[in-house]
Tab-separated table of C-alpha atoms in Angstrom:
chain	number	residue	atom	x	y	z
A	1	MET	CA	92.858	66.468	91.079
A	2	ASP	CA	94.335	69.954	91.476
A	3	ARG	CA	93.228	71.233	94.848
A	4	VAL	CA	91.816	74.691	95.405
A	5	TYR	CA	93.227	76.044	98.665
A	6	LEU	CA	91.077	78.707	100.342
A	7	ASP	CA	92.128	78.194	103.960
A	8	ALA	CA	94.939	80.731	104.201
A	9	ALA	CA	93.866	81.854	107.680
A	10	THR	CA	94.987	78.509	109.140
A	11	SER	CA	98.167	77.880	107.134
A	12	LEU	CA	100.116	79.217	104.173
A	13	PRO	CA	102.899	77.765	102.020
A	14	VAL	CA	106.430	79.109	102.343
A	15	ARG	CA	107.388	81.201	99.335
A	16	ARG	CA	110.089	79.485	97.268
A	17	GLU	CA	112.280	82.592	97.446
A	18	VAL	CA	112.019	82.482	101.232
A	19	LEU	CA	113.053	78.832	101.381
A	20	GLU	CA	116.052	79.506	99.141
A	21	GLU	CA	117.282	82.231	101.491
A	22	MET	CA	116.884	79.922	104.483
A	23	LEU	CA	118.748	76.881	103.139
A	24	PRO	CA	122.369	78.074	103.585
A	25	PHE	CA	121.737	78.622	107.298
A	26	PHE	CA	121.014	74.930	107.800
A	27	THR	CA	124.294	73.644	106.366
A	28	GLU	CA	126.829	76.418	105.629
A	29	HIS	CA	126.196	79.303	108.025
A	30	PHE	CA	125.249	77.083	110.958
A	31	GLY	CA	127.158	78.912	113.676
A	32	ASN	CA	125.691	80.341	116.865
A	33	PRO	CA	124.965	84.080	116.544
A	34	SER	CA	126.443	84.596	120.019
A	35	SER	CA	129.856	83.314	118.880
A	36	ILE	CA	132.448	85.967	118.052
A	37	HIS	CA	134.166	84.023	115.235
A	38	GLU	CA	133.157	84.218	111.575
A	39	LEU	CA	130.742	81.275	111.734
A	40	GLY	CA	128.870	83.231	114.393
A	41	ARG	CA	129.208	86.634	112.760
A	42	ILE	CA	127.437	85.688	109.521
A	43	PRO	CA	124.316	84.298	111.272
A	44	ARG	CA	124.326	87.265	113.659
A	45	GLU	CA	124.323	89.711	110.762
A	46	ALA	CA	121.551	87.721	109.084
A	47	VAL	CA	119.417	87.871	112.229
A	48	GLU	CA	119.844	91.638	112.475
A	49	ARG	CA	119.123	92.086	108.784
A	50	SER	CA	115.922	90.085	109.235
A	51	ARG	CA	115.002	92.195	112.249
A	52	GLY	CA	115.225	95.225	110.012
A	53	HIS	CA	112.951	93.666	107.393
A	54	VAL	CA	110.280	92.817	109.977
A	55	ALA	CA	110.521	96.294	111.500
A	56	SER	CA	110.217	97.942	108.089
A	57	LEU	CA	106.992	96.057	107.335
A	58	ILE	CA	105.210	97.787	110.235
A	59	SER	CA	107.208	101.060	110.216
A	60	ALA	CA	109.007	100.266	113.467
A	61	ASP	CA	112.627	100.554	114.578
A	62	PRO	CA	114.642	97.298	114.434
A	63	SER	CA	115.462	97.650	118.136
A	64	GLU	CA	111.730	97.304	118.864
A	65	ILE	CA	111.486	93.778	117.374
A	66	VAL	CA	111.950	90.627	119.489
A	67	PHE	CA	111.928	87.238	117.763
A	68	THR	CA	109.902	84.420	119.346
A	69	SER	CA	108.718	80.913	118.468
A	70	GLY	CA	105.446	82.196	117.014
A	71	ALA	CA	102.353	84.318	117.512
A	72	THR	CA	101.164	82.447	120.607
A	73	GLU	CA	104.428	83.074	122.448
A	74	SER	CA	104.426	86.718	121.362
A	75	ILE	CA	100.898	87.146	122.712
A	76	ASN	CA	101.878	85.581	126.032
A	77	LEU	CA	104.992	87.749	126.309
A	78	ALA	CA	102.999	90.899	125.575
A	79	MET	CA	100.063	90.228	127.867
A	80	ARG	CA	101.978	88.674	130.759
A	81	GLY	CA	105.383	90.309	130.491
A	82	VAL	CA	104.202	93.851	131.240
A	83	LEU	CA	102.075	93.022	134.278
A	84	PRO	CA	104.897	93.068	136.886
A	85	PHE	CA	105.376	96.754	136.048
A	86	LEU	CA	101.660	97.531	136.391
A	87	LYS	CA	101.017	95.896	139.757
A	88	GLU	CA	98.299	98.311	140.857
A	89	ARG	CA	96.257	97.573	137.745
A	90	ARG	CA	94.325	94.303	137.949
A	91	LYS	CA	92.139	94.399	134.841
A	92	VAL	CA	92.906	93.047	131.373
A	93	ILE	CA	90.604	93.856	128.466
A	94	ILE	CA	90.415	91.842	125.265
A	95	SER	CA	87.894	91.821	122.449
A	96	SER	CA	85.100	89.320	121.947
A	97	VAL	CA	86.533	88.559	118.485
A	98	ASP	CA	90.090	87.734	119.557
A	99	HIS	CA	91.857	84.523	118.565
A	100	MET	CA	91.821	81.607	120.993
A	101	SER	CA	95.473	82.232	121.936
A	102	VAL	CA	94.531	85.673	123.278
A	103	ARG	CA	91.444	84.333	125.039
A	104	ALA	CA	93.364	81.497	126.695
A	105	THR	CA	96.188	83.788	127.807
A	106	ALA	CA	93.727	86.248	129.323
A	107	SER	CA	91.730	83.476	130.983
A	108	ALA	CA	94.873	82.090	132.634
A	109	LEU	CA	95.492	85.479	134.252
A	110	THR	CA	92.321	85.153	136.326
A	111	SER	CA	94.059	82.562	138.523
A	112	GLY	CA	96.434	85.346	139.549
A	113	GLY	CA	93.606	87.625	140.601
A	114	TYR	CA	93.180	89.564	137.379
A	115	VAL	CA	89.760	90.502	136.054
A	116	VAL	CA	89.224	89.910	132.336
A	117	GLU	CA	86.608	91.899	130.431
A	118	TYR	CA	85.550	91.529	126.797
A	119	LEU	CA	84.942	94.422	124.429
A	120	PRO	CA	81.636	93.868	122.592
A	121	VAL	CA	81.269	94.162	118.825
A	122	ASP	CA	78.458	95.225	116.507
A	123	ASP	CA	76.717	93.033	113.945
A	124	VAL	CA	79.625	93.236	111.487
A	125	GLY	CA	82.255	92.398	114.107
A	126	ARG	CA	83.567	95.903	114.732
A	127	ILE	CA	84.580	96.708	118.316
A	128	ASP	CA	82.155	99.087	120.011
A	129	ILE	CA	84.161	102.256	120.719
A	130	GLY	CA	81.506	103.593	123.086
A	131	ALA	CA	81.753	100.454	125.204
A	132	ALA	CA	85.548	100.687	125.108
A	133	GLU	CA	85.383	104.241	126.465
A	134	ARG	CA	83.295	103.030	129.393
A	135	MET	CA	85.340	99.903	130.127
A	136	ILE	CA	88.937	101.143	129.864
A	137	ASP	CA	89.833	102.894	133.116
A	138	GLU	CA	92.601	103.419	135.673
A	139	GLU	CA	92.296	99.772	136.770
A	140	THR	CA	93.191	98.527	133.268
A	141	ALA	CA	96.678	97.170	132.627
A	142	VAL	CA	96.456	95.931	129.029
A	143	VAL	CA	93.951	96.313	126.197
A	144	SER	CA	94.375	93.630	123.520
A	145	PHE	CA	92.562	93.407	120.199
A	146	PRO	CA	93.160	92.215	116.621
A	147	PHE	CA	94.011	94.684	113.881
A	148	ALA	CA	91.501	92.698	111.832
A	149	SER	CA	89.353	89.692	112.692
A	150	SER	CA	90.815	86.383	111.553
A	151	GLU	CA	87.327	84.933	111.055
A	152	VAL	CA	85.176	87.638	109.488
A	153	GLY	CA	87.922	89.970	108.272
A	154	THR	CA	86.517	93.146	109.831
A	155	VAL	CA	89.218	95.790	110.314
A	156	GLN	CA	89.232	97.298	113.799
A	157	PRO	CA	89.710	100.949	114.859
A	158	ALA	CA	93.230	100.315	116.146
A	159	GLY	CA	94.261	103.938	116.542
A	160	GLU	CA	91.153	104.869	118.517
A	161	LEU	CA	91.493	101.877	120.832
A	162	ALA	CA	95.195	102.506	121.449
A	163	SER	CA	94.409	106.145	122.231
A	164	LEU	CA	91.737	105.136	124.748
A	165	ALA	CA	94.204	102.791	126.433
A	166	HIS	CA	96.823	105.545	126.702
A	167	SER	CA	94.290	108.010	128.094
A	168	ALA	CA	93.708	105.621	130.987
A	169	GLY	CA	97.414	104.888	131.465
A	170	ALA	CA	97.068	101.355	130.068
A	171	LEU	CA	99.091	99.601	127.375
A	172	SER	CA	97.769	98.378	124.040
A	173	HIS	CA	98.575	95.074	122.346
A	174	VAL	CA	97.480	94.433	118.765
A	175	ASP	CA	97.428	91.073	117.009
A	176	LEU	CA	98.757	91.675	113.483
A	177	THR	CA	98.826	87.979	112.583
A	178	MET	CA	96.109	88.136	109.932
A	179	SER	CA	96.718	91.641	108.619
A	180	ALA	CA	100.474	92.125	108.140
A	181	LEU	CA	100.523	90.303	104.776
A	182	GLN	CA	97.532	92.196	103.446
A	183	MET	CA	97.432	95.727	104.827
A	184	PRO	CA	99.977	98.501	105.395
A	185	VAL	CA	100.474	98.935	109.138
A	186	ASP	CA	102.256	101.842	110.831
A	187	VAL	CA	102.550	101.071	114.541
A	188	GLY	CA	103.787	104.561	115.325
A	189	GLU	CA	100.928	106.278	113.548
A	190	CYS	CA	98.417	104.032	115.335
A	191	GLY	CA	100.071	104.605	118.719
A	192	ILE	CA	100.420	100.871	119.367
A	193	ASP	CA	102.553	99.733	122.321
A	194	MET	CA	102.974	96.059	121.405
A	195	ALA	CA	102.116	94.038	118.306
A	196	THR	CA	102.264	90.331	117.500
A	197	LEU	CA	103.529	89.053	114.159
A	198	SER	CA	103.558	85.509	112.769
A	199	SER	CA	106.056	84.200	110.221
A	200	PRO	CA	103.808	81.535	108.622
A	201	ASP	CA	101.091	84.133	108.060
A	202	LEU	CA	103.626	86.131	106.043
A	203	MET	CA	104.349	83.032	103.909
A	204	GLY	CA	107.438	82.296	105.959
A	205	PRO	CA	108.366	79.192	107.986
A	206	LYS	CA	106.412	77.938	110.980
A	207	GLY	CA	107.922	78.072	114.455
A	208	VAL	CA	108.910	81.749	114.234
A	209	GLY	CA	107.185	84.948	115.238
A	210	ALA	CA	107.980	88.388	116.553
A	211	LEU	CA	106.762	90.919	119.068
A	212	PHE	CA	106.991	94.649	118.471
A	213	ILE	CA	107.623	96.451	121.783
A	214	ARG	CA	107.551	100.222	121.612
A	215	LYS	CA	110.587	101.951	123.066
A	216	GLY	CA	109.956	102.797	126.696
A	217	VAL	CA	107.542	99.935	127.400
A	218	LYS	CA	108.764	97.942	130.391
A	219	ILE	CA	108.502	94.189	129.941
A	220	THR	CA	110.102	91.117	131.496
A	221	SER	CA	110.950	87.807	129.863
A	222	LEU	CA	108.924	84.636	130.339
A	223	ILE	CA	111.747	82.294	129.270
A	224	LYS	CA	114.970	82.493	131.283
A	225	GLY	CA	118.336	81.351	130.019
A	226	GLY	CA	121.205	82.803	128.029
A	227	GLY	CA	119.772	86.280	127.634
A	228	GLN	CA	119.255	86.309	123.885
A	229	GLU	CA	116.992	88.916	122.253
A	230	ARG	CA	118.005	91.648	124.703
A	231	ASN	CA	117.254	89.243	127.566
A	232	LEU	CA	113.586	89.147	126.546
A	233	ARG	CA	113.562	85.711	124.895
A	234	SER	CA	116.338	83.348	125.959
A	235	GLY	CA	117.357	80.326	123.901
A	236	SER	CA	119.648	79.926	120.901
A	237	GLU	CA	118.133	81.754	117.971
A	238	ASN	CA	116.360	79.787	115.245
A	239	VAL	CA	118.514	81.404	112.591
A	240	PRO	CA	117.058	79.678	109.489
A	241	GLY	CA	113.559	80.478	110.724
A	242	ILE	CA	114.392	84.095	111.508
A	243	VAL	CA	116.031	84.504	108.102
A	244	GLY	CA	112.881	83.055	106.559
A	245	MET	CA	110.628	85.421	108.475
A	246	GLY	CA	112.782	88.366	107.472
A	247	ALA	CA	112.652	87.381	103.816
A	248	ALA	CA	108.886	86.844	103.990
A	249	ALA	CA	108.413	90.272	105.594
A	250	ARG	CA	110.586	91.944	102.961
A	251	ILE	CA	108.670	90.317	100.082
A	252	ALA	CA	105.323	91.122	101.713
A	253	GLY	CA	106.338	94.771	101.872
A	254	GLU	CA	107.501	94.774	98.257
A	255	ARG	CA	104.197	93.252	97.106
A	256	MET	CA	101.907	95.189	99.462
A	257	GLU	CA	100.117	96.960	96.623
A	258	GLU	CA	99.983	94.122	94.094
A	259	ASP	CA	98.985	91.044	96.118
A	260	PRO	CA	96.178	92.511	98.274
A	261	ALA	CA	94.652	94.296	95.263
A	262	ARG	CA	94.587	91.062	93.288
A	263	MET	CA	93.131	89.064	96.177
A	264	ARG	CA	90.472	91.727	96.702
A	265	VAL	CA	89.223	91.327	93.118
A	266	LEU	CA	89.041	87.534	93.476
A	267	ARG	CA	87.394	87.826	96.897
A	268	ASP	CA	84.705	90.159	95.578
A	269	ARG	CA	83.930	87.747	92.749
A	270	LEU	CA	83.710	84.888	95.260
A	271	ILE	CA	81.359	86.835	97.542
A	272	GLU	CA	79.202	87.801	94.577
A	273	GLY	CA	78.930	84.191	93.447
A	274	LEU	CA	78.272	82.669	96.863
A	275	THR	CA	75.730	85.232	98.050
A	276	SER	CA	73.766	84.731	94.827
A	277	ILE	CA	72.765	81.334	96.252
A	278	PRO	CA	69.334	81.788	97.877
A	279	GLU	CA	69.431	82.525	101.623
A	280	SER	CA	73.196	82.919	101.729
A	281	TYR	CA	74.731	85.937	103.462
A	282	LEU	CA	78.092	87.611	104.013
A	283	ASN	CA	79.320	87.788	107.626
A	284	GLY	CA	81.411	90.790	108.636
A	285	ASP	CA	81.862	94.306	107.306
A	286	PRO	CA	81.061	94.353	103.564
A	287	GLU	CA	83.548	97.175	102.928
A	288	ASN	CA	86.148	97.539	105.672
A	289	ARG	CA	87.484	93.979	105.718
A	290	LEU	CA	90.655	92.055	104.906
A	291	PRO	CA	91.133	91.726	101.140
A	292	ASN	CA	91.352	87.926	101.292
A	293	ASN	CA	88.408	87.114	103.575
A	294	ALA	CA	84.928	85.872	102.648
A	295	ASN	CA	82.920	84.504	105.574
A	296	VAL	CA	79.550	83.308	104.268
A	297	ARG	CA	76.637	81.643	106.030
A	298	PHE	CA	74.206	79.299	104.323
A	299	SER	CA	70.845	78.913	106.058
A	300	TYR	CA	69.497	75.516	107.187
A	301	ILE	CA	72.745	73.513	106.817
A	302	GLU	CA	75.922	72.938	108.845
A	303	GLY	CA	79.363	74.172	107.960
A	304	GLU	CA	81.057	70.849	108.706
A	305	SER	CA	78.898	69.057	106.125
A	306	MET	CA	79.650	71.686	103.492
A	307	LEU	CA	83.354	71.568	104.324
A	308	LEU	CA	83.478	67.786	103.846
A	309	MET	CA	81.628	67.929	100.532
A	310	LEU	CA	83.891	70.709	99.292
A	311	ASP	CA	86.866	68.607	100.348
A	312	LEU	CA	85.578	65.735	98.199
A	313	ASN	CA	85.485	68.218	95.320
A	314	GLY	CA	89.112	69.189	95.894
A	315	ILE	CA	88.418	72.465	97.696
A	316	SER	CA	89.876	73.302	101.124
A	317	VAL	CA	88.056	75.831	103.319
A	318	SER	CA	87.416	76.310	107.037
A	319	THR	CA	84.630	76.629	109.583
A	320	GLY	CA	86.771	78.615	112.049
A	321	SER	CA	90.315	78.934	113.382
A	322	ALA	CA	92.353	75.729	113.200
A	323	CYS	CA	92.585	75.727	117.009
A	324	ALA	CA	88.809	75.980	117.448
A	325	GLN	CA	87.683	73.559	114.728
A	326	LYS	CA	88.552	70.546	116.891
A	327	THR	CA	85.750	71.356	119.351
A	328	LEU	CA	82.970	71.754	116.727
A	329	GLU	CA	81.609	74.591	118.865
A	330	ALA	CA	79.863	77.545	117.276
A	331	SER	CA	82.210	80.421	116.482
A	332	LYS	CA	82.519	82.775	119.448
A	333	THR	CA	83.150	85.607	117.002
A	334	LEU	CA	79.892	85.027	115.126
A	335	LEU	CA	77.937	84.597	118.361
A	336	ALA	CA	79.407	87.872	119.646
A	337	MET	CA	78.122	89.524	116.458
A	338	GLY	CA	74.596	88.428	117.349
A	339	LEU	CA	74.204	85.391	115.120
A	340	LYS	CA	72.186	82.445	116.398
A	341	HIS	CA	73.950	79.132	117.019
A	342	GLU	CA	72.495	77.568	113.881
A	343	GLU	CA	73.581	80.573	111.803
A	344	ALA	CA	77.110	80.383	113.172
A	345	HIS	CA	77.225	76.627	112.534
A	346	GLY	CA	76.133	77.240	108.941
A	347	SER	CA	79.044	79.537	108.117
A	348	LEU	CA	82.183	78.854	106.090
A	349	ILE	CA	85.396	80.863	105.927
A	350	PHE	CA	87.075	81.241	102.541
A	351	THR	CA	90.508	82.879	102.868
A	352	LEU	CA	92.598	83.528	99.775
A	353	ASN	CA	96.358	83.659	99.366
A	354	PRO	CA	98.501	85.347	96.692
A	355	THR	CA	98.738	82.128	94.643
A	356	ASN	CA	94.987	81.758	94.067
A	357	THR	CA	93.650	82.144	90.525
A	358	GLU	CA	90.389	83.039	88.813
A	359	HIS	CA	89.985	79.334	88.040
A	360	ASP	CA	90.032	78.557	91.777
A	361	ILE	CA	87.236	81.011	92.463
A	362	GLU	CA	85.103	79.909	89.528
A	363	LYS	CA	85.394	76.278	90.605
A	364	VAL	CA	84.000	77.116	94.049
A	365	ILE	CA	81.181	79.160	92.537
A	366	GLU	CA	80.406	76.268	90.185
A	367	VAL	CA	80.175	73.478	92.792
A	368	MET	CA	78.755	75.335	95.794
A	369	PRO	CA	75.100	75.674	94.656
A	370	GLY	CA	74.825	71.914	94.146
A	371	ILE	CA	76.320	71.196	97.569
A	372	VAL	CA	73.933	73.615	99.254
A	373	SER	CA	70.927	72.166	97.411
A	374	GLU	CA	71.898	68.584	98.262
A	375	LEU	CA	72.364	69.331	101.955
A	376	ARG	CA	69.201	71.410	102.201
A	377	ALA	CA	67.250	68.532	100.673
A	378	MET	CA	68.349	66.449	103.677
A	379	SER	CA	67.662	69.215	106.223
A	380	PRO	CA	64.514	68.732	108.342
A	381	ILE	CA	64.485	72.445	109.162
A	382	TYR	CA	64.618	73.413	105.496
A	383	ASN	CA	61.903	70.909	104.584
A	384	MET	CA	59.671	72.216	107.384
A	385	LYS	CA	60.103	75.708	105.952
A	386	GLU	CA	58.976	74.418	102.571
């Protein structure tokens, strides 16, 4: 059975072209970039070339890119690394639709005496600018938010939020993990101070990420050692991984018009087909959303049951972030948007990738009505309604 993969928000394949560029750095160009001989020079040049590709994707300067082990480390470096230079400011603000890695990092700061506040969102998952104006003040050190929600796809007002942070003398951190493959991002135009990027979400290798740090932002390292990455991230560089991330970023930039436009057409067809099922609804902003995201709730049934039945039909989807699915808790993002627990539990996330086809979408549209009908027939709540 050929599987239909619609869970791109949790993992993506590495592009074959990316893998091919990585391979020589495992066996031929294996030297340490810090070495001054030729076997060090070639990897060092490759790392800097990759830094340029990542910078170009978000319209940054290569000197503003620091490579890390992934998005989670980048988030920790951004949110924790600037605090020693903002000692008089004891408040950190994140959004109520942030990924678990941001939530956990912020929560850990409370043990050091920091106050964490959460920006509310409206019923489509968009951060409330009015609330942000009231909450961001001279006590605020960092304001962190996603460029777009990983769960419902709603694009956030990044420029406005960064401007509010600057007006109060605070720094802004933006999670670009979900958006960098799908949307043009100009960190300078948005006024962003720091931004997290993830290699696997660009169709590059896992175990690599990057943090954009605007020139002039003071930040200290969390990992001490040999002083690599301008002394901001010690440890011998993962050269094959960095080369892979650079290649993935370059290809993403080259295909920025073609791939998102194609995914948007498939996504719209998927939303049309799924919401034609009685009492099925789209979660998130119907217009201003990521081109690959369709978060749909189906009344009277649970997402886990639908996920398992789709899996038996060769279709992979999600009920939330991969980190959160283990707990089986209702999505904090959907609850923050005002959904009831049972509505949040009845939601599925379909996230496309550039390899998806019309056949994939039509297969989902074909099997989903039967799954919903079968599960509703077993639902006491649905039968009581009848």
